[in-house]
Tab-separated table of C-alpha atoms in Angstrom:
chain	number	residue	atom	x	y	z
A	28	UNK	CA	0.399	-0.228	-0.128
A	29	UNK	CA	3.317	1.917	0.827
A	30	UNK	CA	3.375	2.490	-3.438
A	31	UNK	CA	-0.102	3.520	-3.808
A	32	UNK	CA	0.330	6.000	-1.543
A	33	UNK	CA	3.989	6.981	-3.001
A	34	UNK	CA	2.649	6.986	-6.469
A	35	UNK	CA	0.035	9.692	-4.866
A	36	UNK	CA	1.969	11.531	-3.561
A	37	UNK	CA	4.305	12.115	-6.764
A	38	UNK	CA	1.240	12.943	-8.331
A	39	UNK	CA	0.538	16.225	-6.775
A	40	UNK	CA	3.049	17.327	-6.532
A	41	UNK	CA	3.896	17.199	-9.841
A	42	UNK	CA	0.290	18.600	-10.739
A	43	UNK	CA	1.227	21.158	-8.213
A	44	UNK	CA	4.523	22.111	-10.004
A	45	UNK	CA	2.443	22.184	-14.146
A	46	UNK	CA	-0.042	24.476	-12.683
A	47	UNK	CA	2.247	26.870	-11.513
A	48	UNK	CA	4.428	26.660	-14.427
A	49	UNK	CA	2.871	25.290	-17.420
A	50	UNK	CA	-0.515	25.433	-17.457
A	51	UNK	CA	-0.807	28.896	-19.230
A	52	UNK	CA	2.191	28.605	-21.956
A	53	UNK	CA	0.702	27.636	-25.610
A	54	UNK	CA	3.163	24.783	-25.537
A	55	UNK	CA	0.918	22.678	-25.972
A	56	UNK	CA	3.505	19.621	-26.976
A	57	UNK	CA	6.094	19.831	-24.524
A	58	UNK	CA	2.741	20.484	-21.609
A	59	UNK	CA	1.213	16.605	-22.774
A	60	UNK	CA	5.259	15.069	-22.519
A	61	UNK	CA	5.420	16.375	-19.349
A	62	UNK	CA	2.129	15.137	-18.296
A	63	UNK	CA	3.297	11.932	-20.259
A	64	UNK	CA	6.307	11.806	-18.208
A	65	UNK	CA	4.466	12.516	-15.084
A	66	UNK	CA	2.210	9.822	-15.412
A	67	UNK	CA	4.962	6.901	-16.343
A	68	UNK	CA	7.106	8.767	-13.439
A	69	UNK	CA	4.465	8.395	-10.965
A	70	UNK	CA	4.524	4.253	-11.226
A	71	UNK	CA	8.186	4.374	-12.114
A	72	UNK	CA	9.833	6.080	-9.221
A	73	UNK	CA	8.450	4.112	-5.892
A	74	UNK	CA	10.096	1.102	-7.366
A	75	UNK	CA	13.421	3.080	-6.801
A	76	UNK	CA	14.814	2.959	-3.012
A	77	UNK	CA	18.230	4.378	-1.745
A	78	UNK	CA	20.671	2.949	0.342
A	79	UNK	CA	20.766	6.436	2.890
A	80	UNK	CA	23.662	5.209	6.170
A	81	UNK	CA	22.542	6.058	9.264
A	82	UNK	CA	24.638	6.820	11.725
A	83	UNK	CA	25.182	3.893	14.672
A	84	UNK	CA	25.370	4.962	18.178
A	85	UNK	CA	27.807	3.378	20.655
A	86	UNK	CA	25.528	1.390	23.413
A	87	UNK	CA	27.382	1.307	26.425
A	88	UNK	CA	26.113	-2.545	28.228
A	89	UNK	CA	24.752	-2.144	31.144
A	90	UNK	CA	26.188	-3.894	34.362
A	91	UNK	CA	24.470	-7.508	34.307
A	92	UNK	CA	23.566	-7.790	38.028
A	93	UNK	CA	24.440	-10.907	40.456
A	94	UNK	CA	21.522	-13.190	42.574
A	95	UNK	CA	21.795	-14.918	44.989
A	96	UNK	CA	19.789	-17.880	45.985
A	97	UNK	CA	19.409	-18.515	49.805
A	98	UNK	CA	17.519	-21.111	50.677
A	99	UNK	CA	14.238	-21.449	52.327
A	100	UNK	CA	14.271	-21.500	56.133
A	101	UNK	CA	13.532	-24.612	57.832
A	102	UNK	CA	11.000	-23.341	58.864
A	103	UNK	CA	8.664	-23.422	56.122
A	104	UNK	CA	10.163	-26.676	55.692
A	105	UNK	CA	7.042	-29.626	57.104
A	106	UNK	CA	8.145	-31.562	59.655
A	107	UNK	CA	6.674	-34.663	57.874
A	108	UNK	CA	6.036	-36.495	54.792
A	109	UNK	CA	1.950	-36.447	55.537
A	110	UNK	CA	2.017	-32.438	56.394
A	111	UNK	CA	3.564	-31.177	52.916
A	112	UNK	CA	1.149	-33.510	51.194
A	113	UNK	CA	-2.244	-33.190	53.737
A	114	UNK	CA	-0.638	-29.219	52.218
A	115	UNK	CA	-0.484	-29.832	48.294
A	116	UNK	CA	-3.521	-31.288	48.129
A	117	UNK	CA	-5.522	-28.150	49.535
A	118	UNK	CA	-3.484	-26.495	47.415
A	119	UNK	CA	-4.998	-27.985	44.922
A	120	UNK	CA	-8.437	-28.516	45.502
A	121	UNK	CA	-8.688	-24.654	45.853
A	122	UNK	CA	-6.967	-24.074	42.780
A	123	UNK	CA	-10.229	-26.504	40.524
A	124	UNK	CA	-12.945	-24.725	42.304
A	125	UNK	CA	-11.371	-21.465	41.155
A	126	UNK	CA	-10.667	-22.438	37.696
A	127	UNK	CA	-14.419	-24.139	37.534
A	128	UNK	CA	-15.729	-20.903	39.395
A	129	UNK	CA	-14.458	-18.835	37.165
A	130	UNK	CA	-15.971	-17.425	33.472
A	131	UNK	CA	-13.857	-18.472	30.165
A	132	UNK	CA	-11.693	-15.946	28.382
A	133	UNK	CA	-13.618	-13.929	26.054
A	134	UNK	CA	-11.259	-13.045	22.682
A	135	UNK	CA	-10.993	-9.275	21.865
A	136	UNK	CA	-12.219	-8.037	18.255
A	137	UNK	CA	-9.567	-7.110	16.449
A	138	UNK	CA	-10.063	-6.154	13.149
A	139	UNK	CA	-7.542	-5.175	10.444
A	140	UNK	CA	-7.428	-2.236	9.220
A	141	UNK	CA	-5.170	-1.897	6.737
A	142	UNK	CA	-6.591	-5.005	4.767
A	143	UNK	CA	-10.319	-3.125	4.802
A	144	UNK	CA	-8.369	0.133	3.324
A	145	UNK	CA	-6.461	-2.702	0.266
A	146	UNK	CA	-9.567	-3.946	-0.628
A	147	UNK	CA	-12.076	-0.718	-0.904
A	148	UNK	CA	-8.937	0.826	-3.062
A	149	UNK	CA	-9.299	-3.116	-5.864
A	150	UNK	CA	-13.078	-2.711	-5.331
A	151	UNK	CA	-12.861	1.135	-6.659
A	152	UNK	CA	-9.825	0.516	-8.926
A	153	UNK	CA	-12.130	-2.544	-10.752
A	154	UNK	CA	-15.121	-0.088	-10.351
A	155	UNK	CA	-13.414	2.270	-13.105
A	156	UNK	CA	-11.427	-0.724	-14.615
A	157	UNK	CA	-15.151	-2.192	-15.960
A	158	UNK	CA	-15.482	1.959	-16.742
A	159	UNK	CA	-13.144	2.305	-18.776
A	160	UNK	CA	-13.059	-1.503	-20.998
A	161	UNK	CA	-17.046	-0.410	-21.093
A	162	UNK	CA	-15.712	2.773	-23.119
A	163	UNK	CA	-14.055	1.013	-25.365
A	164	UNK	CA	-15.793	-1.630	-25.578
A	165	UNK	CA	-19.070	1.296	-27.000
A	166	UNK	CA	-16.035	3.137	-28.944
A	167	UNK	CA	-15.355	-0.878	-31.021
A	168	UNK	CA	-18.468	-1.269	-31.864
A	169	UNK	CA	-19.970	2.432	-33.347
A	170	UNK	CA	-17.334	2.602	-35.064
A	171	UNK	CA	-17.547	-0.347	-36.972
A	172	UNK	CA	-20.489	0.704	-38.084
A	173	UNK	CA	-20.669	1.372	-42.492
A	174	UNK	CA	-17.567	3.348	-42.153
A	175	UNK	CA	-16.539	5.192	-44.842
A	176	UNK	CA	-13.051	6.522	-45.819
A	177	UNK	CA	-11.288	9.617	-46.570
A	178	UNK	CA	-8.898	10.937	-48.356
A	179	UNK	CA	-6.427	10.626	-46.109
A	180	UNK	CA	-7.121	6.595	-44.739
A	181	UNK	CA	-8.645	7.939	-42.102
A	182	UNK	CA	-12.280	6.624	-41.755
A	183	UNK	CA	-15.951	7.930	-40.890
A	184	UNK	CA	-19.006	6.851	-39.205
A	185	UNK	CA	-22.474	9.129	-39.162
A	186	UNK	CA	-24.394	8.249	-36.100
A	187	UNK	CA	-28.002	8.744	-35.694
A	188	UNK	CA	-27.673	8.904	-31.953
A	189	UNK	CA	-26.716	12.459	-31.520
A	190	UNK	CA	-22.999	13.023	-30.074
A	191	UNK	CA	-20.360	14.709	-29.202
A	192	UNK	CA	-18.564	14.677	-32.708
A	193	UNK	CA	-14.683	12.448	-31.295
A	194	UNK	CA	-12.068	10.412	-32.895
A	195	UNK	CA	-11.350	6.708	-31.508
A	196	UNK	CA	-8.035	5.775	-32.627
A	197	UNK	CA	-7.913	5.830	-36.930
A	198	UNK	CA	-11.715	6.427	-36.594
A	199	UNK	CA	-13.865	9.863	-36.723
A	200	UNK	CA	-17.107	9.738	-34.648
A	201	UNK	CA	-20.145	12.370	-35.605
A	202	UNK	CA	-23.230	12.242	-35.577
A	203	UNK	CA	-25.499	13.399	-39.494
A	204	UNK	CA	-26.394	17.367	-38.498
A	205	UNK	CA	-23.096	18.007	-38.052
A	206	UNK	CA	-21.509	16.719	-40.845
A	207	UNK	CA	-23.887	18.435	-42.540
A	208	UNK	CA	-23.337	21.763	-41.129
A	209	UNK	CA	-19.551	22.028	-39.612
A	210	UNK	CA	-18.342	18.551	-41.131
A	211	UNK	CA	-15.450	19.630	-42.724
A	212	UNK	CA	-13.896	21.535	-39.613
A	213	UNK	CA	-14.672	18.947	-37.122
A	214	UNK	CA	-13.775	16.657	-39.244
A	215	UNK	CA	-9.547	18.593	-39.931
A	216	UNK	CA	-10.385	18.747	-35.608
A	217	UNK	CA	-10.462	15.140	-35.499
A	218	UNK	CA	-8.441	13.763	-37.796
A	219	UNK	CA	-5.545	15.913	-35.729
A	220	UNK	CA	-6.742	14.095	-32.695
A	221	UNK	CA	-5.883	11.199	-34.348
A	222	UNK	CA	-1.850	12.154	-35.893
A	223	UNK	CA	-0.978	12.518	-32.589
A	224	UNK	CA	-2.349	9.720	-31.541
A	225	UNK	CA	-4.272	11.270	-28.137
A	226	UNK	CA	-6.888	7.920	-28.272
A	227	UNK	CA	-3.582	6.780	-26.520
A	228	UNK	CA	-2.975	9.644	-24.596
A	229	UNK	CA	-6.335	9.289	-23.113
A	230	UNK	CA	-6.216	5.702	-22.628
A	231	UNK	CA	-3.059	5.503	-20.389
A	232	UNK	CA	-5.097	8.707	-17.848
A	233	UNK	CA	-7.817	6.545	-17.834
A	234	UNK	CA	-5.329	3.799	-16.565
A	235	UNK	CA	-4.331	6.270	-13.564
A	236	UNK	CA	-7.205	7.900	-12.411
A	237	UNK	CA	-8.590	3.463	-12.103
A	238	UNK	CA	-5.145	3.134	-10.322
A	239	UNK	CA	-5.353	6.589	-8.141
A	240	UNK	CA	-8.993	7.016	-8.328
A	241	UNK	CA	-9.130	8.073	-5.283
A	242	UNK	CA	-6.269	11.266	-5.764
A	243	UNK	CA	-7.165	14.412	-7.111
A	244	UNK	CA	-4.669	14.496	-8.708
A	245	UNK	CA	-5.617	12.247	-11.333
A	246	UNK	CA	-8.076	13.696	-11.916
A	247	UNK	CA	-6.776	17.050	-12.762
A	248	UNK	CA	-3.869	15.723	-14.451
A	249	UNK	CA	-6.702	13.570	-17.040
A	250	UNK	CA	-8.399	16.671	-17.190
A	251	UNK	CA	-5.608	18.952	-18.125
A	252	UNK	CA	-4.514	16.307	-21.122
A	253	UNK	CA	-7.601	16.793	-22.396
A	254	UNK	CA	-7.353	20.328	-22.319
A	255	UNK	CA	-3.650	20.124	-23.985
A	256	UNK	CA	-5.262	17.450	-26.512
A	257	UNK	CA	-7.947	20.075	-27.683
A	258	UNK	CA	-5.178	22.689	-27.528
A	259	UNK	CA	-3.352	21.417	-29.940
A	260	UNK	CA	-5.860	20.235	-32.133
A	261	UNK	CA	-7.542	23.873	-32.648
A	262	UNK	CA	-3.655	25.293	-33.173
A	263	UNK	CA	-3.832	22.238	-36.114
A	264	UNK	CA	-7.214	24.260	-37.477
A	265	UNK	CA	-6.305	26.856	-37.523
A	266	UNK	CA	-2.926	26.428	-38.995
A	267	UNK	CA	-4.700	25.310	-42.052
A	268	UNK	CA	-6.711	28.489	-42.775
A	269	UNK	CA	-10.092	28.238	-41.115
A	270	UNK	CA	-11.886	31.506	-40.431
A	271	UNK	CA	-10.522	32.064	-36.390
A	272	UNK	CA	-13.853	33.617	-35.397
A	273	UNK	CA	-16.044	30.520	-37.753
A	274	UNK	CA	-15.010	27.877	-35.139
A	275	UNK	CA	-15.020	29.877	-32.196
A	276	UNK	CA	-18.877	30.096	-33.025
A	277	UNK	CA	-18.785	26.049	-33.843
A	278	UNK	CA	-17.545	25.046	-30.524
A	279	UNK	CA	-19.661	27.550	-29.464
A	280	UNK	CA	-22.429	25.777	-30.396
A	281	UNK	CA	-20.906	22.835	-29.601
A	282	UNK	CA	-20.923	23.102	-25.462
A	283	UNK	CA	-24.233	24.657	-25.641
A	284	UNK	CA	-25.425	21.184	-26.857
A	285	UNK	CA	-26.301	18.563	-23.994
A	286	UNK	CA	-24.291	14.898	-25.567
A	287	UNK	CA	-23.719	11.845	-24.628
A	288	UNK	CA	-19.466	11.414	-25.444
A	289	UNK	CA	-16.936	8.102	-25.496
A	290	UNK	CA	-14.431	7.479	-23.948
A	291	UNK	CA	-11.815	9.442	-25.788
A	292	UNK	CA	-10.922	12.935	-26.979
A	293	UNK	CA	-14.246	14.408	-27.334
A	294	UNK	CA	-14.754	18.171	-29.717
A	295	UNK	CA	-16.781	20.074	-26.703
A	296	UNK	CA	-14.400	18.287	-23.378
A	297	UNK	CA	-13.858	21.125	-22.022
A	298	UNK	CA	-14.488	24.831	-20.929
A	299	UNK	CA	-14.680	26.170	-24.650
A	300	UNK	CA	-13.851	29.902	-23.253
A	301	UNK	CA	-10.463	28.290	-21.877
A	302	UNK	CA	-10.639	26.655	-25.350
A	303	UNK	CA	-11.022	30.474	-27.603
A	304	UNK	CA	-8.648	31.866	-24.513
A	305	UNK	CA	-5.569	29.690	-25.887
A	306	UNK	CA	-6.360	31.201	-29.113
A	307	UNK	CA	-5.749	34.297	-28.884
A	308	UNK	CA	-3.109	34.038	-26.722
A	309	UNK	CA	1.119	35.081	-28.184
A	310	UNK	CA	2.818	32.004	-28.657
A	311	UNK	CA	5.093	31.358	-25.078
A	312	UNK	CA	8.820	32.126	-25.368
A	313	UNK	CA	10.568	28.866	-26.047
A	314	UNK	CA	12.590	29.374	-22.536
A	315	UNK	CA	9.742	28.759	-20.546
A	316	UNK	CA	10.541	24.395	-21.173
A	317	UNK	CA	13.736	25.881	-18.236
A	318	UNK	CA	10.296	25.502	-15.322
A	319	UNK	CA	10.195	21.630	-16.211
A	320	UNK	CA	13.096	21.358	-14.013
A	321	UNK	CA	11.653	22.155	-11.243
A	322	UNK	CA	10.032	18.425	-12.277
A	323	UNK	CA	13.573	17.438	-10.658
A	324	UNK	CA	12.950	18.156	-6.727
A	325	UNK	CA	9.318	16.257	-6.885
A	326	UNK	CA	11.163	13.284	-8.863
A	327	UNK	CA	13.737	13.716	-6.074
A	328	UNK	CA	11.510	13.695	-3.320
A	329	UNK	CA	9.676	10.951	-4.775
A	330	UNK	CA	13.029	8.584	-3.836
A	331	UNK	CA	13.940	9.126	-1.196
A	332	UNK	CA	10.285	9.089	0.393
A	333	UNK	CA	10.141	4.984	-1.137
A	334	UNK	CA	14.031	4.819	0.108
A	335	UNK	CA	12.972	5.646	3.957
A	336	UNK	CA	9.503	3.594	3.893
A	337	UNK	CA	11.357	0.635	2.670
């Protein structure tokens, strides 16, 4: 259980450093690598142990006391064997009466709290893993319903369901209404997700959230990673020459519609206001990457904590 605790501390510290130093930058590809590296390090660092030398204190042994056993006084010894036997029999009868009169001791109830905590954690992990598996199965099932192949090799599935436009592996899933209204922009956005293989990132982040379901930092990391996916896809769409105002109005309309989504990246998956502000923000300086060096104290602290727990 100490492994899970150290992993939780590592994720919390890494997420704190990311929020303070890198979350407002436009270095989307770099931020994505940082978050994925934080997930990987959280699984590896608790396994690293460093032998910390301990100072040995010299303890002076205490002097051994000498005990002298003195013989019992002669007056306590019975004068005859008959008196000794009678005294012993009286003592045995008294002990037998005492044991028969006393009640049987009831064993105290002992609860292994560590086992209880492990069972609760395991139940939560299994629940979220099953939910992830069901989401993957649903996305796979819908992506195989009469797909059409686009020019660049990606597949398009038009669904009659009122769902958010999304992508899973090399398949774009969207409703027929979205395809008729804003088909080119949405397809360009989802193709950016496919080229960057964001589906793999979402599955990795979901696995981390399943293991660390009790840790708010893991869910914050998953949401931040999805936001970076959307920032990266939005930047790709604008670089391809689409009008920014028309594209932003398309995002607003998609955000106002309440639809169900899949396990992977969705067109209106994060805050629309943040995405529009990020589109209008000036490009960050490449020197902002130096802020990632703040992750080194986090890694060092995690290793020392793992060594101390060992």
